[in-house]
Amino acid sequence: MKVAFPHMGNAYIPLRALVEHMGVEAVVPERPNRATLELGARYAPEFVCLPFKITLGDCINALEKGADTMAMVCGMWACRFGNYGHVQHLILRDMGYEFESLLIGREEPRVVWEKVKRAVGRGAFHRLLGAAAVFRAKAAAVEEIERLSRHARPREERAGETEALMQRYLSRIDEADTIRQVHEIRSELREEFSALPLREENGILRVRIVGELYVLLEPSLNFDLVRRLGSDHGVEAQPILSTYRWLLSPLWLDPFLHLSSSRARRVSRAYLPYVLGGEEHMTITGTLDAPRQGFDGVIHAYPLTCMPENICRTILPHISSTRDVPLLSLCFDEHTSTVGTATRLEAFIDMLRSRGRSHAPARGALWRPEKA
């Protein structure tokens, strides 16, 4: 059995560990790029949202590398994400590929577990417990690396030093084989990040990024938005969602994630009393909280034709006006231009600086990054 799954940010690191510690080979395709998007867009329905197209390209690359089982996490409710796996696998079989499907969240859990047991053999449950522990440890390590990098990147004295450090530790976490090794690497990375020479905090803008999950977390789709804001513009960018949250929330491995999700639904109820199946409540709550948490502006990033986020797009301008928080909407599809996005970002940051709303310690003190 050779299991593959689509990329989404750095989620491949804990997912690879989960599969391999179950005693199964993991097939990880190359990181998505323009060619991946064009490959997926060639076979995807034209009207479907961008994450569908790029993950379809990912699946094709994985099958070409020898994968015989395609795993896909599926959502619920009205969002089309719930049908991604089923439709993508129909398209792939029409293209002539033969493989086994693992549609997690859409198929009956018993059916998924029977497929896993057939592949793993005796002791499958025991292996699953061990694999889940390594999976959680690596997810938390990835979260910490990303959090420390987001903080250090706009303050670094030597350009590119944070990015190099981040990539080096992501590789080390990916190669670690035990939970003890992961903990040792986390101790080392804290020391190295704390030793980075950083500039004074005066004048550093802080921007909250809200929107659709895949657009927030996959750099190849959002033109590396978080890194670009930090390294190129000296802006601290904080996405409302993270790889850790996406991976662990459905598995109930961290109760604090469910508390924050419940709060998001409660806070945003006056604007959107329904569950649409996407990240709509986190988007609205993240925008409502932004001024109180010391953010100078909000960027709303979403794919064209995304139903939940297009509904949010009609709500956020009102919040922006009443809460006095600047808002930039970035809509992505396969025709979105890198230059056009960069120009809009520059204009937005110039506007924030002209408002004289640069980072104020008194407001920033109300908020602390979420720790994994």
PDB file of N, CA, C and O in Angstrom, residues 228-294:
ATOM      1  N   ARG A 228       6.041  37.014   2.233  1.00  0.00           N
ATOM      2  CA  ARG A 228       6.205  38.268   1.486  1.00  0.00           C
ATOM      3  C   ARG A 228       5.942  39.475   2.390  1.00  0.00           C
ATOM      4  O   ARG A 228       6.682  40.460   2.357  1.00  0.00           O
ATOM      5  N   LEU A 229       4.881  39.414   3.195  1.00  0.00           N
ATOM      6  CA  LEU A 229       4.584  40.534   4.090  1.00  0.00           C
ATOM      7  C   LEU A 229       5.705  40.726   5.107  1.00  0.00           C
ATOM      8  O   LEU A 229       6.103  41.862   5.396  1.00  0.00           O
ATOM      9  N   GLY A 230       6.223  39.629   5.639  1.00  0.00           N
ATOM     10  CA  GLY A 230       7.259  39.738   6.665  1.00  0.00           C
ATOM     11  C   GLY A 230       8.595  40.165   6.114  1.00  0.00           C
ATOM     12  O   GLY A 230       9.209  41.127   6.601  1.00  0.00           O
ATOM     13  N   SER A 231       9.082  39.465   5.083  1.00  0.00           N
ATOM     14  CA  SER A 231      10.437  39.719   4.574  1.00  0.00           C
ATOM     15  C   SER A 231      10.505  40.943   3.679  1.00  0.00           C
ATOM     16  O   SER A 231      11.449  41.730   3.759  1.00  0.00           O
ATOM     17  N   ASP A 232       9.519  41.123   2.795  1.00  0.00           N
ATOM     18  CA  ASP A 232       9.587  42.210   1.812  1.00  0.00           C
ATOM     19  C   ASP A 232       9.065  43.529   2.352  1.00  0.00           C
ATOM     20  O   ASP A 232       9.493  44.595   1.916  1.00  0.00           O
ATOM     21  N   HIS A 233       8.087  43.456   3.277  1.00  0.00           N
ATOM     22  CA  HIS A 233       7.438  44.692   3.726  1.00  0.00           C
ATOM     23  C   HIS A 233       7.610  44.962   5.217  1.00  0.00           C
ATOM     24  O   HIS A 233       7.132  45.994   5.702  1.00  0.00           O
ATOM     25  N   GLY A 234       8.243  44.064   5.950  1.00  0.00           N
ATOM     26  CA  GLY A 234       8.431  44.286   7.380  1.00  0.00           C
ATOM     27  C   GLY A 234       7.128  44.326   8.157  1.00  0.00           C
ATOM     28  O   GLY A 234       6.990  45.068   9.133  1.00  0.00           O
ATOM     29  N   VAL A 235       6.149  43.505   7.725  1.00  0.00           N
ATOM     30  CA  VAL A 235       4.829  43.469   8.363  1.00  0.00           C
ATOM     31  C   VAL A 235       4.643  42.104   9.035  1.00  0.00           C
ATOM     32  O   VAL A 235       4.892  41.069   8.418  1.00  0.00           O
ATOM     33  N   GLU A 236       4.215  42.098  10.281  1.00  0.00           N
ATOM     34  CA  GLU A 236       3.931  40.845  10.959  1.00  0.00           C
ATOM     35  C   GLU A 236       2.535  40.375  10.557  1.00  0.00           C
ATOM     36  O   GLU A 236       1.539  41.030  10.853  1.00  0.00           O
ATOM     37  N   ALA A 237       2.470  39.235   9.878  1.00  0.00           N
ATOM     38  CA  ALA A 237       1.203  38.701   9.388  1.00  0.00           C
ATOM     39  C   ALA A 237       0.801  37.495  10.237  1.00  0.00           C
ATOM     40  O   ALA A 237       1.594  36.582  10.431  1.00  0.00           O
ATOM     41  N   GLN A 238      -0.421  37.511  10.719  1.00  0.00           N
ATOM     42  CA  GLN A 238      -0.921  36.424  11.566  1.00  0.00           C
ATOM     43  C   GLN A 238      -2.197  35.841  10.962  1.00  0.00           C
ATOM     44  O   GLN A 238      -3.273  36.414  11.098  1.00  0.00           O
ATOM     45  N   PRO A 239      -2.099  34.682  10.288  1.00  0.00           N
ATOM     46  CA  PRO A 239      -3.324  34.021   9.793  1.00  0.00           C
ATOM     47  C   PRO A 239      -4.201  33.568  10.963  1.00  0.00           C
ATOM     48  O   PRO A 239      -3.695  33.173  12.019  1.00  0.00           O
ATOM     49  N   ILE A 240      -5.510  33.601  10.744  1.00  0.00           N
ATOM     50  CA  ILE A 240      -6.438  33.198  11.793  1.00  0.00           C
ATOM     51  C   ILE A 240      -6.436  31.678  11.961  1.00  0.00           C
ATOM     52  O   ILE A 240      -6.842  31.160  13.005  1.00  0.00           O
ATOM     53  N   LEU A 241      -5.960  30.950  10.936  1.00  0.00           N
ATOM     54  CA  LEU A 241      -5.929  29.485  10.973  1.00  0.00           C
ATOM     55  C   LEU A 241      -4.503  28.995  10.791  1.00  0.00           C
ATOM     56  O   LEU A 241      -3.646  29.714  10.306  1.00  0.00           O
ATOM     57  N   SER A 242      -4.279  27.745  11.194  1.00  0.00           N
ATOM     58  CA  SER A 242      -2.938  27.179  11.085  1.00  0.00           C
ATOM     59  C   SER A 242      -3.032  25.697  10.713  1.00  0.00           C
ATOM     60  O   SER A 242      -4.096  25.069  10.824  1.00  0.00           O
ATOM     61  N   THR A 243      -1.896  25.157  10.284  1.00  0.00           N
ATOM     62  CA  THR A 243      -1.830  23.726   9.969  1.00  0.00           C
ATOM     63  C   THR A 243      -2.220  22.889  11.177  1.00  0.00           C
ATOM     64  O   THR A 243      -2.969  21.917  11.078  1.00  0.00           O
ATOM     65  N   TYR A 244      -1.692  23.265  12.338  1.00  0.00           N
ATOM     66  CA  TYR A 244      -1.975  22.540  13.583  1.00  0.00           C
ATOM     67  C   TYR A 244      -3.480  22.486  13.840  1.00  0.00           C
ATOM     68  O   TYR A 244      -4.046  21.439  14.157  1.00  0.00           O
ATOM     69  N   ARG A 245      -4.125  23.616  13.671  1.00  0.00           N
ATOM     70  CA  ARG A 245      -5.558  23.682  13.946  1.00  0.00           C
ATOM     71  C   ARG A 245      -6.341  22.799  12.977  1.00  0.00           C
ATOM     72  O   ARG A 245      -7.253  22.074  13.380  1.00  0.00           O
ATOM     73  N   TRP A 246      -5.967  22.855  11.689  1.00  0.00           N
ATOM     74  CA  TRP A 246      -6.696  22.069  10.697  1.00  0.00           C
ATOM     75  C   TRP A 246      -6.515  20.572  10.931  1.00  0.00           C
ATOM     76  O   TRP A 246      -7.442  19.784  10.777  1.00  0.00           O
ATOM     77  N   LEU A 247      -5.320  20.174  11.316  1.00  0.00           N
ATOM     78  CA  LEU A 247      -5.047  18.756  11.492  1.00  0.00           C
ATOM     79  C   LEU A 247      -5.687  18.182  12.746  1.00  0.00           C
ATOM     80  O   LEU A 247      -6.229  17.078  12.738  1.00  0.00           O
ATOM     81  N   LEU A 248      -5.602  18.919  13.844  1.00  0.00           N
ATOM     82  CA  LEU A 248      -6.007  18.347  15.126  1.00  0.00           C
ATOM     83  C   LEU A 248      -7.459  18.591  15.489  1.00  0.00           C
ATOM     84  O   LEU A 248      -8.047  17.817  16.249  1.00  0.00           O
ATOM     85  N   SER A 249      -8.059  19.638  14.951  1.00  0.00           N
ATOM     86  CA  SER A 249      -9.422  19.968  15.344  1.00  0.00           C
ATOM     87  C   SER A 249     -10.421  18.847  15.028  1.00  0.00           C
ATOM     88  O   SER A 249     -11.223  18.472  15.892  1.00  0.00           O
ATOM     89  N   PRO A 250     -10.387  18.238  13.820  1.00  0.00           N
ATOM     90  CA  PRO A 250     -11.380  17.175  13.555  1.00  0.00           C
ATOM     91  C   PRO A 250     -11.159  15.923  14.394  1.00  0.00           C
ATOM     92  O   PRO A 250     -12.060  15.104  14.534  1.00  0.00           O
ATOM     93  N   LEU A 251      -9.928  15.752  14.909  1.00  0.00           N
ATOM     94  CA  LEU A 251      -9.608  14.533  15.645  1.00  0.00           C
ATOM     95  C   LEU A 251      -9.812  14.675  17.150  1.00  0.00           C
ATOM     96  O   LEU A 251      -9.561  13.746  17.907  1.00  0.00           O
ATOM     97  N   TRP A 252     -10.214  15.867  17.595  1.00  0.00           N
ATOM     98  CA  TRP A 252     -10.464  16.120  19.016  1.00  0.00           C
ATOM     99  C   TRP A 252      -9.211  15.837  19.857  1.00  0.00           C
ATOM    100  O   TRP A 252      -9.305  15.318  20.978  1.00  0.00           O
ATOM    101  N   LEU A 253      -8.035  16.143  19.309  1.00  0.00           N
ATOM    102  CA  LEU A 253      -6.795  15.926  20.037  1.00  0.00           C
ATOM    103  C   LEU A 253      -6.378  17.151  20.832  1.00  0.00           C
ATOM    104  O   LEU A 253      -5.380  17.123  21.538  1.00  0.00           O
ATOM    105  N   ASP A 254      -7.094  18.261  20.685  1.00  0.00           N
ATOM    106  CA  ASP A 254      -6.787  19.467  21.451  1.00  0.00           C
ATOM    107  C   ASP A 254      -8.095  20.186  21.774  1.00  0.00           C
ATOM    108  O   ASP A 254      -8.675  20.853  20.910  1.00  0.00           O
ATOM    109  N   PRO A 255      -8.603  20.055  23.009  1.00  0.00           N
ATOM    110  CA  PRO A 255      -9.915  20.637  23.338  1.00  0.00           C
ATOM    111  C   PRO A 255      -9.947  22.161  23.226  1.00  0.00           C
ATOM    112  O   PRO A 255     -11.014  22.753  23.023  1.00  0.00           O
ATOM    113  N   PHE A 256      -8.795  22.825  23.349  1.00  0.00           N
ATOM    114  CA  PHE A 256      -8.785  24.285  23.253  1.00  0.00           C
ATOM    115  C   PHE A 256      -9.185  24.772  21.860  1.00  0.00           C
ATOM    116  O   PHE A 256      -9.737  25.856  21.711  1.00  0.00           O
ATOM    117  N   LEU A 257      -8.903  23.967  20.831  1.00  0.00           N
ATOM    118  CA  LEU A 257      -9.298  24.341  19.474  1.00  0.00           C
ATOM    119  C   LEU A 257     -10.821  24.398  19.361  1.00  0.00           C
ATOM    120  O   LEU A 257     -11.382  25.265  18.694  1.00  0.00           O
ATOM    121  N   HIS A 258     -11.510  23.479  20.034  1.00  0.00           N
ATOM    122  CA  HIS A 258     -12.967  23.461  19.963  1.00  0.00           C
ATOM    123  C   HIS A 258     -13.570  24.596  20.777  1.00  0.00           C
ATOM    124  O   HIS A 258     -14.620  25.137  20.419  1.00  0.00           O
ATOM    125  N   LEU A 259     -12.893  24.989  21.846  1.00  0.00           N
ATOM    126  CA  LEU A 259     -13.378  26.142  22.605  1.00  0.00           C
ATOM    127  C   LEU A 259     -13.305  27.413  21.760  1.00  0.00           C
ATOM    128  O   LEU A 259     -14.228  28.227  21.767  1.00  0.00           O
ATOM    129  N   SER A 260     -12.211  27.588  21.018  1.00  0.00           N
ATOM    130  CA  SER A 260     -12.088  28.788  20.196  1.00  0.00           C
ATOM    131  C   SER A 260     -13.063  28.743  19.023  1.00  0.00           C
ATOM    132  O   SER A 260     -13.601  29.778  18.616  1.00  0.00           O
ATOM    133  N   SER A 261     -13.334  27.547  18.487  1.00  0.00           N
ATOM    134  CA  SER A 261     -14.322  27.443  17.406  1.00  0.00           C
ATOM    135  C   SER A 261     -15.725  27.772  17.920  1.00  0.00           C
ATOM    136  O   SER A 261     -16.500  28.464  17.238  1.00  0.00           O
ATOM    137  N   SER A 262     -16.040  27.305  19.118  1.00  0.00           N
ATOM    138  CA  SER A 262     -17.349  27.610  19.706  1.00  0.00           C
ATOM    139  C   SER A 262     -17.486  29.108  19.948  1.00  0.00           C
ATOM    140  O   SER A 262     -18.542  29.698  19.697  1.00  0.00           O
ATOM    141  N   ARG A 263     -16.399  29.717  20.427  1.00  0.00           N
ATOM    142  CA  ARG A 263     -16.446  31.167  20.641  1.00  0.00           C
ATOM    143  C   ARG A 263     -16.670  31.900  19.313  1.00  0.00           C
ATOM    144  O   ARG A 263     -17.437  32.865  19.237  1.00  0.00           O
ATOM    145  N   ALA A 264     -15.982  31.449  18.255  1.00  0.00           N
ATOM    146  CA  ALA A 264     -16.120  32.104  16.947  1.00  0.00           C
ATOM    147  C   ALA A 264     -17.566  32.056  16.464  1.00  0.00           C
ATOM    148  O   ALA A 264     -18.093  33.052  15.957  1.00  0.00           O
ATOM    149  N   ARG A 265     -18.218  30.914  16.624  1.00  0.00           N
ATOM    150  CA  ARG A 265     -19.622  30.807  16.192  1.00  0.00           C
ATOM    151  C   ARG A 265     -20.516  31.714  17.031  1.00  0.00           C
ATOM    152  O   ARG A 265     -21.445  32.334  16.519  1.00  0.00           O
ATOM    153  N   ARG A 266     -20.200  31.818  18.342  1.00  0.00           N
ATOM    154  CA  ARG A 266     -21.029  32.654  19.218  1.00  0.00           C
ATOM    155  C   ARG A 266     -20.841  34.138  18.896  1.00  0.00           C
ATOM    156  O   ARG A 266     -21.819  34.887  18.785  1.00  0.00           O
ATOM    157  N   VAL A 267     -19.601  34.567  18.716  1.00  0.00           N
ATOM    158  CA  VAL A 267     -19.312  35.984  18.474  1.00  0.00           C
ATOM    159  C   VAL A 267     -19.875  36.442  17.127  1.00  0.00           C
ATOM    160  O   VAL A 267     -20.374  37.567  16.995  1.00  0.00           O
ATOM    161  N   SER A 268     -19.827  35.561  16.124  1.00  0.00           N
ATOM    162  CA  SER A 268     -20.246  35.968  14.771  1.00  0.00           C
ATOM    163  C   SER A 268     -21.725  35.720  14.514  1.00  0.00           C
ATOM    164  O   SER A 268     -22.204  35.990  13.408  1.00  0.00           O
ATOM    165  N   ARG A 269     -22.452  35.224  15.526  1.00  0.00           N
ATOM    166  CA  ARG A 269     -23.845  34.830  15.304  1.00  0.00           C
ATOM    167  C   ARG A 269     -24.715  35.998  14.831  1.00  0.00           C
ATOM    168  O   ARG A 269     -25.631  35.819  14.027  1.00  0.00           O
ATOM    169  N   ALA A 270     -24.437  37.197  15.301  1.00  0.00           N
ATOM    170  CA  ALA A 270     -25.252  38.348  14.902  1.00  0.00           C
ATOM    171  C   ALA A 270     -25.113  38.650  13.410  1.00  0.00           C
ATOM    172  O   ALA A 270     -26.013  39.231  12.792  1.00  0.00           O
ATOM    173  N   TYR A 271     -24.002  38.245  12.822  1.00  0.00           N
ATOM    174  CA  TYR A 271     -23.773  38.509  11.396  1.00  0.00           C
ATOM    175  C   TYR A 271     -24.106  37.292  10.533  1.00  0.00           C
ATOM    176  O   TYR A 271     -24.520  37.430   9.384  1.00  0.00           O
ATOM    177  N   LEU A 272     -23.872  36.092  11.066  1.00  0.00           N
ATOM    178  CA  LEU A 272     -24.063  34.865  10.291  1.00  0.00           C
ATOM    179  C   LEU A 272     -24.488  33.740  11.235  1.00  0.00           C
ATOM    180  O   LEU A 272     -23.644  33.085  11.844  1.00  0.00           O
ATOM    181  N   PRO A 273     -25.804  33.524  11.382  1.00  0.00           N
ATOM    182  CA  PRO A 273     -26.278  32.524  12.352  1.00  0.00           C
ATOM    183  C   PRO A 273     -26.255  31.089  11.833  1.00  0.00           C
ATOM    184  O   PRO A 273     -26.762  30.199  12.505  1.00  0.00           O
ATOM    185  N   TYR A 274     -25.688  30.862  10.627  1.00  0.00           N
ATOM    186  CA  TYR A 274     -25.721  29.530  10.031  1.00  0.00           C
ATOM    187  C   TYR A 274     -24.313  28.962   9.905  1.00  0.00           C
ATOM    188  O   TYR A 274     -23.338  29.699   9.804  1.00  0.00           O
ATOM    189  N   VAL A 275     -24.224  27.629   9.878  1.00  0.00           N
ATOM    190  CA  VAL A 275     -22.962  26.947   9.581  1.00  0.00           C
ATOM    191  C   VAL A 275     -22.950  26.619   8.096  1.00  0.00           C
ATOM    192  O   VAL A 275     -23.832  25.925   7.602  1.00  0.00           O
ATOM    193  N   LEU A 276     -21.945  27.140   7.393  1.00  0.00           N
ATOM    194  CA  LEU A 276     -21.858  26.931   5.952  1.00  0.00           C
ATOM    195  C   LEU A 276     -20.861  25.842   5.584  1.00  0.00           C
ATOM    196  O   LEU A 276     -20.814  25.415   4.435  1.00  0.00           O
ATOM    197  N   GLY A 277     -20.044  25.432   6.533  1.00  0.00           N
ATOM    198  CA  GLY A 277     -19.111  24.347   6.256  1.00  0.00           C
ATOM    199  C   GLY A 277     -17.711  24.781   5.929  1.00  0.00           C
ATOM    200  O   GLY A 277     -16.833  23.953   5.695  1.00  0.00           O
ATOM    201  N   GLY A 278     -17.467  26.094   5.910  1.00  0.00           N
ATOM    202  CA  GLY A 278     -16.122  26.594   5.648  1.00  0.00           C
ATOM    203  C   GLY A 278     -15.536  27.242   6.893  1.00  0.00           C
ATOM    204  O   GLY A 278     -15.760  26.797   8.013  1.00  0.00           O
ATOM    205  N   GLU A 279     -14.801  28.326   6.672  1.00  0.00           N
ATOM    206  CA  GLU A 279     -14.159  29.031   7.788  1.00  0.00           C
ATOM    207  C   GLU A 279     -14.851  30.353   8.056  1.00  0.00           C
ATOM    208  O   GLU A 279     -14.253  31.304   8.587  1.00  0.00           O
ATOM    209  N   GLU A 280     -16.137  30.454   7.714  1.00  0.00           N
ATOM    210  CA  GLU A 280     -16.849  31.719   7.754  1.00  0.00           C
ATOM    211  C   GLU A 280     -16.885  32.355   9.143  1.00  0.00           C
ATOM    212  O   GLU A 280     -16.722  33.581   9.268  1.00  0.00           O
ATOM    213  N   HIS A 281     -17.052  31.549  10.189  1.00  0.00           N
ATOM    214  CA  HIS A 281     -17.140  32.132  11.530  1.00  0.00           C
ATOM    215  C   HIS A 281     -15.782  32.612  12.005  1.00  0.00           C
ATOM    216  O   HIS A 281     -15.689  33.640  12.699  1.00  0.00           O
ATOM    217  N   MET A 282     -14.711  31.909  11.647  1.00  0.00           N
ATOM    218  CA  MET A 282     -13.370  32.365  12.007  1.00  0.00           C
ATOM    219  C   MET A 282     -13.038  33.651  11.257  1.00  0.00           C
ATOM    220  O   MET A 282     -12.379  34.550  11.794  1.00  0.00           O
ATOM    221  N   THR A 283     -13.494  33.757  10.009  1.00  0.00           N
ATOM    222  CA  THR A 283     -13.246  34.968   9.214  1.00  0.00           C
ATOM    223  C   THR A 283     -13.899  36.183   9.859  1.00  0.00           C
ATOM    224  O   THR A 283     -13.272  37.236  10.040  1.00  0.00           O
ATOM    225  N   ILE A 284     -15.160  36.049  10.220  1.00  0.00           N
ATOM    226  CA  ILE A 284     -15.895  37.189  10.789  1.00  0.00           C
ATOM    227  C   ILE A 284     -15.359  37.529  12.181  1.00  0.00           C
ATOM    228  O   ILE A 284     -15.104  38.703  12.502  1.00  0.00           O
ATOM    229  N   THR A 285     -15.159  36.520  13.008  1.00  0.00           N
ATOM    230  CA  THR A 285     -14.658  36.775  14.362  1.00  0.00           C
ATOM    231  C   THR A 285     -13.243  37.345  14.329  1.00  0.00           C
ATOM    232  O   THR A 285     -12.912  38.242  15.114  1.00  0.00           O
ATOM    233  N   GLY A 286     -12.410  36.840  13.436  1.00  0.00           N
ATOM    234  CA  GLY A 286     -11.044  37.362  13.318  1.00  0.00           C
ATOM    235  C   GLY A 286     -11.033  38.831  12.948  1.00  0.00           C
ATOM    236  O   GLY A 286     -10.188  39.599  13.440  1.00  0.00           O
ATOM    237  N   THR A 287     -11.971  39.245  12.099  1.00  0.00           N
ATOM    238  CA  THR A 287     -12.061  40.655  11.711  1.00  0.00           C
ATOM    239  C   THR A 287     -12.620  41.497  12.863  1.00  0.00           C
ATOM    240  O   THR A 287     -12.138  42.604  13.130  1.00  0.00           O
ATOM    241  N   LEU A 288     -13.624  40.958  13.567  1.00  0.00           N
ATOM    242  CA  LEU A 288     -14.191  41.692  14.715  1.00  0.00           C
ATOM    243  C   LEU A 288     -13.132  41.892  15.809  1.00  0.00           C
ATOM    244  O   LEU A 288     -13.077  42.954  16.443  1.00  0.00           O
ATOM    245  N   ASP A 289     -12.299  40.884  16.035  1.00  0.00           N
ATOM    246  CA  ASP A 289     -11.312  40.943  17.116  1.00  0.00           C
ATOM    247  C   ASP A 289     -10.070  41.752  16.757  1.00  0.00           C
ATOM    248  O   ASP A 289      -9.286  42.099  17.651  1.00  0.00           O
ATOM    249  N   ALA A 290      -9.841  41.980  15.472  1.00  0.00           N
ATOM    250  CA  ALA A 290      -8.569  42.556  15.031  1.00  0.00           C
ATOM    251  C   ALA A 290      -8.183  43.861  15.742  1.00  0.00           C
ATOM    252  O   ALA A 290      -7.040  43.989  16.221  1.00  0.00           O
ATOM    253  N   PRO A 291      -9.065  44.865  15.843  1.00  0.00           N
ATOM    254  CA  PRO A 291      -8.644  46.110  16.516  1.00  0.00           C
ATOM    255  C   PRO A 291      -8.275  45.879  17.980  1.00  0.00           C
ATOM    256  O   PRO A 291      -7.272  46.412  18.463  1.00  0.00           O
ATOM    257  N   ARG A 292      -9.081  45.080  18.694  1.00  0.00           N
ATOM    258  CA  ARG A 292      -8.812  44.828  20.111  1.00  0.00           C
ATOM    259  C   ARG A 292      -7.515  44.076  20.329  1.00  0.00           C
ATOM    260  O   ARG A 292      -6.837  44.263  21.349  1.00  0.00           O
ATOM    261  N   GLN A 293      -7.129  43.248  19.354  1.00  0.00           N
ATOM    262  CA  GLN A 293      -5.914  42.450  19.481  1.00  0.00           C
ATOM    263  C   GLN A 293      -4.675  43.146  18.924  1.00  0.00           C
ATOM    264  O   GLN A 293      -3.616  42.537  18.832  1.00  0.00           O
ATOM    265  N   GLY A 294      -4.832  44.416  18.559  1.00  0.00           N
ATOM    266  CA  GLY A 294      -3.665  45.198  18.163  1.00  0.00           C
ATOM    267  C   GLY A 294      -3.261  45.089  16.708  1.00  0.00           C
ATOM    268  O   GLY A 294      -2.126  45.418  16.364  1.00  0.00           O
TER     269      GLY A 294
END
